[in-house]
PDB file of C-alpha atoms in Angstrom:
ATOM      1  CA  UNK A   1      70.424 105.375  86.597  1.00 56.00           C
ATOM      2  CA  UNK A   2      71.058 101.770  87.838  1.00 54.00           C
ATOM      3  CA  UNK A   3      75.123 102.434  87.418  1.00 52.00           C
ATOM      4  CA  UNK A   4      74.938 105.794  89.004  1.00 48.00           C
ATOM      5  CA  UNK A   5      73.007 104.204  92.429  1.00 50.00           C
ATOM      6  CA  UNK A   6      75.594 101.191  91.722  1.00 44.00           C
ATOM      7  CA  UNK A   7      78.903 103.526  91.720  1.00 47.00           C
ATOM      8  CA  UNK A   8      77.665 106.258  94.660  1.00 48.00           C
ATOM      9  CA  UNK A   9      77.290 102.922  97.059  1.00 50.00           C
ATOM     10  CA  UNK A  10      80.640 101.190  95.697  1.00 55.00           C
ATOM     11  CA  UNK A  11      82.305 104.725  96.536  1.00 58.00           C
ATOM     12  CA  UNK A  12      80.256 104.965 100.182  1.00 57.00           C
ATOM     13  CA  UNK A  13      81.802 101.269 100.721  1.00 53.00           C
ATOM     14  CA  UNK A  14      85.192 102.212  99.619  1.00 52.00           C
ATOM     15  CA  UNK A  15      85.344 105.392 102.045  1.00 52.00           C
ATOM     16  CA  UNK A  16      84.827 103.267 104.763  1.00 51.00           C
ATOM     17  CA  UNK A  17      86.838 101.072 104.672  1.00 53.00           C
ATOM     18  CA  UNK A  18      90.013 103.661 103.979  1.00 58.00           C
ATOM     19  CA  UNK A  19      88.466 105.425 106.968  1.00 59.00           C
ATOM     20  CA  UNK A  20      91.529 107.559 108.594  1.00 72.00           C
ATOM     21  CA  UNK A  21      91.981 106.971 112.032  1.00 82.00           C
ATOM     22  CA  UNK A  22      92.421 109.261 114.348  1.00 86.00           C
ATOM     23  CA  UNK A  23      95.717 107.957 115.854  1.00 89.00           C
ATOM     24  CA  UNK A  24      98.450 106.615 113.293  1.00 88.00           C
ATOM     25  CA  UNK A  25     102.061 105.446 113.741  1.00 88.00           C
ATOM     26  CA  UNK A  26     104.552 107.423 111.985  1.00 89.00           C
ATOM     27  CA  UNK A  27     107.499 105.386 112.978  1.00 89.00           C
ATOM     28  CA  UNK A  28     108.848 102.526 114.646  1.00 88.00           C
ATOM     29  CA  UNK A  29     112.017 100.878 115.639  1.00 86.00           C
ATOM     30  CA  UNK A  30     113.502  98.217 118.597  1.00 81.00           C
ATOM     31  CA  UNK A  31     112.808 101.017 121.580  1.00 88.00           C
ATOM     32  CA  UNK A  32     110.709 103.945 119.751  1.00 91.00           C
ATOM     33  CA  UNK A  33     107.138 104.388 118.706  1.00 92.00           C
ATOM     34  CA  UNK A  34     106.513 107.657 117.073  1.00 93.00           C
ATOM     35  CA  UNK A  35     102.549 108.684 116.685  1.00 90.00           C
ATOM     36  CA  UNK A  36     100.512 111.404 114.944  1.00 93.00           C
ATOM     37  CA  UNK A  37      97.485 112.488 115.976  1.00 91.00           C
ATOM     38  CA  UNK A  38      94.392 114.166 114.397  1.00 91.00           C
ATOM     39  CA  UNK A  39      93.176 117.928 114.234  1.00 85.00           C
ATOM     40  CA  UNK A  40      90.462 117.007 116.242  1.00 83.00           C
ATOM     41  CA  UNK A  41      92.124 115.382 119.436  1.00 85.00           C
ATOM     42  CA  UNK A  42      92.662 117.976 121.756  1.00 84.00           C
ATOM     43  CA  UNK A  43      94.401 116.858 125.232  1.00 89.00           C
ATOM     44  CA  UNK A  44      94.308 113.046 124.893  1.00 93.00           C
ATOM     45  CA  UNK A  45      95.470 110.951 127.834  1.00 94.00           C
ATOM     46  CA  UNK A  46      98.441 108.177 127.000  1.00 94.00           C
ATOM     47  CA  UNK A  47      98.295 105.284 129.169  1.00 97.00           C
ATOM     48  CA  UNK A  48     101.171 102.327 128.829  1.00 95.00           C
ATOM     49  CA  UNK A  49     100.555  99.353 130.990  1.00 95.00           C
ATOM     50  CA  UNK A  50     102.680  96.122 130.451  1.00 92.00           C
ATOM     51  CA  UNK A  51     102.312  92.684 130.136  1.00 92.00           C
ATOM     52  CA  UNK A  52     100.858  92.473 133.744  1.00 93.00           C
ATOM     53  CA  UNK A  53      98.583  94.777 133.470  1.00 93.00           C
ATOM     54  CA  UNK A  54     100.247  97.061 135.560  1.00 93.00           C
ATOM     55  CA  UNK A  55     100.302 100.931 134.608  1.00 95.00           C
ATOM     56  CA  UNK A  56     103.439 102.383 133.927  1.00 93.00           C
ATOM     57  CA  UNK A  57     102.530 106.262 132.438  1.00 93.00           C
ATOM     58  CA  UNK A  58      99.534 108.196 132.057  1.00 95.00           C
ATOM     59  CA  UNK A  59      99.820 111.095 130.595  1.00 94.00           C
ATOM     60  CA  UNK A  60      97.814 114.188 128.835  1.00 93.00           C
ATOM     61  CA  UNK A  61      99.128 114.751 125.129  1.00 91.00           C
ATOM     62  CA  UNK A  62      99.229 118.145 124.411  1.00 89.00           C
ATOM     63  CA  UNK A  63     100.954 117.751 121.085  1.00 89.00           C
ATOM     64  CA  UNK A  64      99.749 116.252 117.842  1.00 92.00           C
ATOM     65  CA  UNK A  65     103.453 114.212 117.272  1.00 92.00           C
ATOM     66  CA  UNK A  66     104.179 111.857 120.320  1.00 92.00           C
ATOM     67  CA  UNK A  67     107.622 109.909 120.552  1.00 92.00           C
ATOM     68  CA  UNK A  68     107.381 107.184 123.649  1.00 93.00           C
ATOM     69  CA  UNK A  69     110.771 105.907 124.121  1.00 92.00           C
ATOM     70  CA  UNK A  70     111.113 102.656 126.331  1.00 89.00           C
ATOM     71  CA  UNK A  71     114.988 102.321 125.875  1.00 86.00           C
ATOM     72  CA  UNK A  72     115.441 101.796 129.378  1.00 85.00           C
ATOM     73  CA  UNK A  73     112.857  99.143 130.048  1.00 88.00           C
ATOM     74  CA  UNK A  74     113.058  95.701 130.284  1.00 86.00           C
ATOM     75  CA  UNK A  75     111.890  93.854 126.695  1.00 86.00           C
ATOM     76  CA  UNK A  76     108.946  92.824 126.469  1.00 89.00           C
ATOM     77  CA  UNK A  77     105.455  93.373 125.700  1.00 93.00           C
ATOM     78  CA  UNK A  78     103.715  96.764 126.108  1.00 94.00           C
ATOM     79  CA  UNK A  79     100.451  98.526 125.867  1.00 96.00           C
ATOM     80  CA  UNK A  80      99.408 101.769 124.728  1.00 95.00           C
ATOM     81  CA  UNK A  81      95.758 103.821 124.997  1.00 96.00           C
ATOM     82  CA  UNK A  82      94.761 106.781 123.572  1.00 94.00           C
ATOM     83  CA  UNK A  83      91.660 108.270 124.915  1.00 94.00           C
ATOM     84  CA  UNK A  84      89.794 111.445 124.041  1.00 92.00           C
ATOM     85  CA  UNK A  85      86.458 111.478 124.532  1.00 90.00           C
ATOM     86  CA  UNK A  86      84.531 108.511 122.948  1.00 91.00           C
ATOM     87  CA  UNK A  87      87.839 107.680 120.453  1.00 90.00           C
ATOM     88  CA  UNK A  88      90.096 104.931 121.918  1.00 94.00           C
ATOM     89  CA  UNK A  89      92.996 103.536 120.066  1.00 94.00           C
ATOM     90  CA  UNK A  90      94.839 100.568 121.213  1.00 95.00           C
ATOM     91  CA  UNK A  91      98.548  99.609 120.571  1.00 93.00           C
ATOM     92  CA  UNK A  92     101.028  96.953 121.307  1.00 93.00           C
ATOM     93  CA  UNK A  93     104.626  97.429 121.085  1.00 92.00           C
ATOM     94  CA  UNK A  94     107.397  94.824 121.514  1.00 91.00           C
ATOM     95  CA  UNK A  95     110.427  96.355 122.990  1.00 88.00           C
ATOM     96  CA  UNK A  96     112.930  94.188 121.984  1.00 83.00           C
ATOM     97  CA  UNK A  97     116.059  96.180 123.219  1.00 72.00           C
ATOM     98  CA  UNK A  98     118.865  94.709 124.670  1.00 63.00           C
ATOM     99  CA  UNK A  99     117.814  93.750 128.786  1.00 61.00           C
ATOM    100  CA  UNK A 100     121.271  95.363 129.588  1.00 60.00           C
ATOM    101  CA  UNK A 101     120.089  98.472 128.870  1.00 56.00           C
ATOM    102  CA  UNK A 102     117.113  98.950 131.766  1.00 55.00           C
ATOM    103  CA  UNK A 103     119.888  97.390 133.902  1.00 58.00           C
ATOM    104  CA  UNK A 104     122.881  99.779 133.143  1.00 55.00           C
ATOM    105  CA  UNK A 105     122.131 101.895 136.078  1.00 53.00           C
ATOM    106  CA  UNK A 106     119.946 103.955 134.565  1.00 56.00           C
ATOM    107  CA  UNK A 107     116.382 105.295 135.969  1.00 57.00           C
ATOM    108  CA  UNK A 108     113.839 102.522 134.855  1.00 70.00           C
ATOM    109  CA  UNK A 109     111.509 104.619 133.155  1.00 78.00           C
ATOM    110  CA  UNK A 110     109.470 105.293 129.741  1.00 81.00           C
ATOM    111  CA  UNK A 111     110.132 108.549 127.944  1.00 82.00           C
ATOM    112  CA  UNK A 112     107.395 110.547 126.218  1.00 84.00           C
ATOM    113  CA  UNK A 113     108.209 113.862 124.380  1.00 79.00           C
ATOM    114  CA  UNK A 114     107.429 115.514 121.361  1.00 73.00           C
TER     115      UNK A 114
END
């Protein structure tokens, strides 16, 4: 009886701490982050701020795959939230592109699709 109580609480332990969470990161490369998100998070809102604090994007996720491209942004540190409800994930991402690119004439701007 002793091992049986034992094993259920060494099993209870184990689940939690291989909890899933409800945001994960498929994918990632020098300008690209590619998330998935869970079943149960339904219009999410994706805010990116950088190193100042200041917000750059915030915008409702309709999708459950998210690709946020910062290709033609400066490098540098950057912050991601997910919020939906009471779940909040945080993120940082180093975009370590080459400067040249946010300054080849382009729009300076952060890409989110699907």
């Amino acid at each position: 009886m002793k091992k049986a109580i034992l094993l259920l609480v060494f099993g209870m332990v184990l689940n939690v701490g291989f909890a899933k969470r409800p945001v994960s990161i498929l994918s990632t490369n020098s300008s690209i982050i590619y998330f998935k998100l869970d079943k149960e998070i339904h219009n999410a809102v994706l805010e990116i701020t950088d190193e100042n604090g200041n917000v750059l994007v915030v915008e409702t996720i309709k999708h459950k795959k998210v690709i946020v491209d910062f290709y033609f942004k400066k490098a540098g540190k950057y912050f991601i939230k997910i919020t939906c409800g009471s779940i909040e994930e945080h993120f940082t991402f180093d975009n370590i592109v080459n400067d040249t690119n946010a300054q080849s004439g382009e729009e300076d701007r952060i890409l989110v699709t699907r």
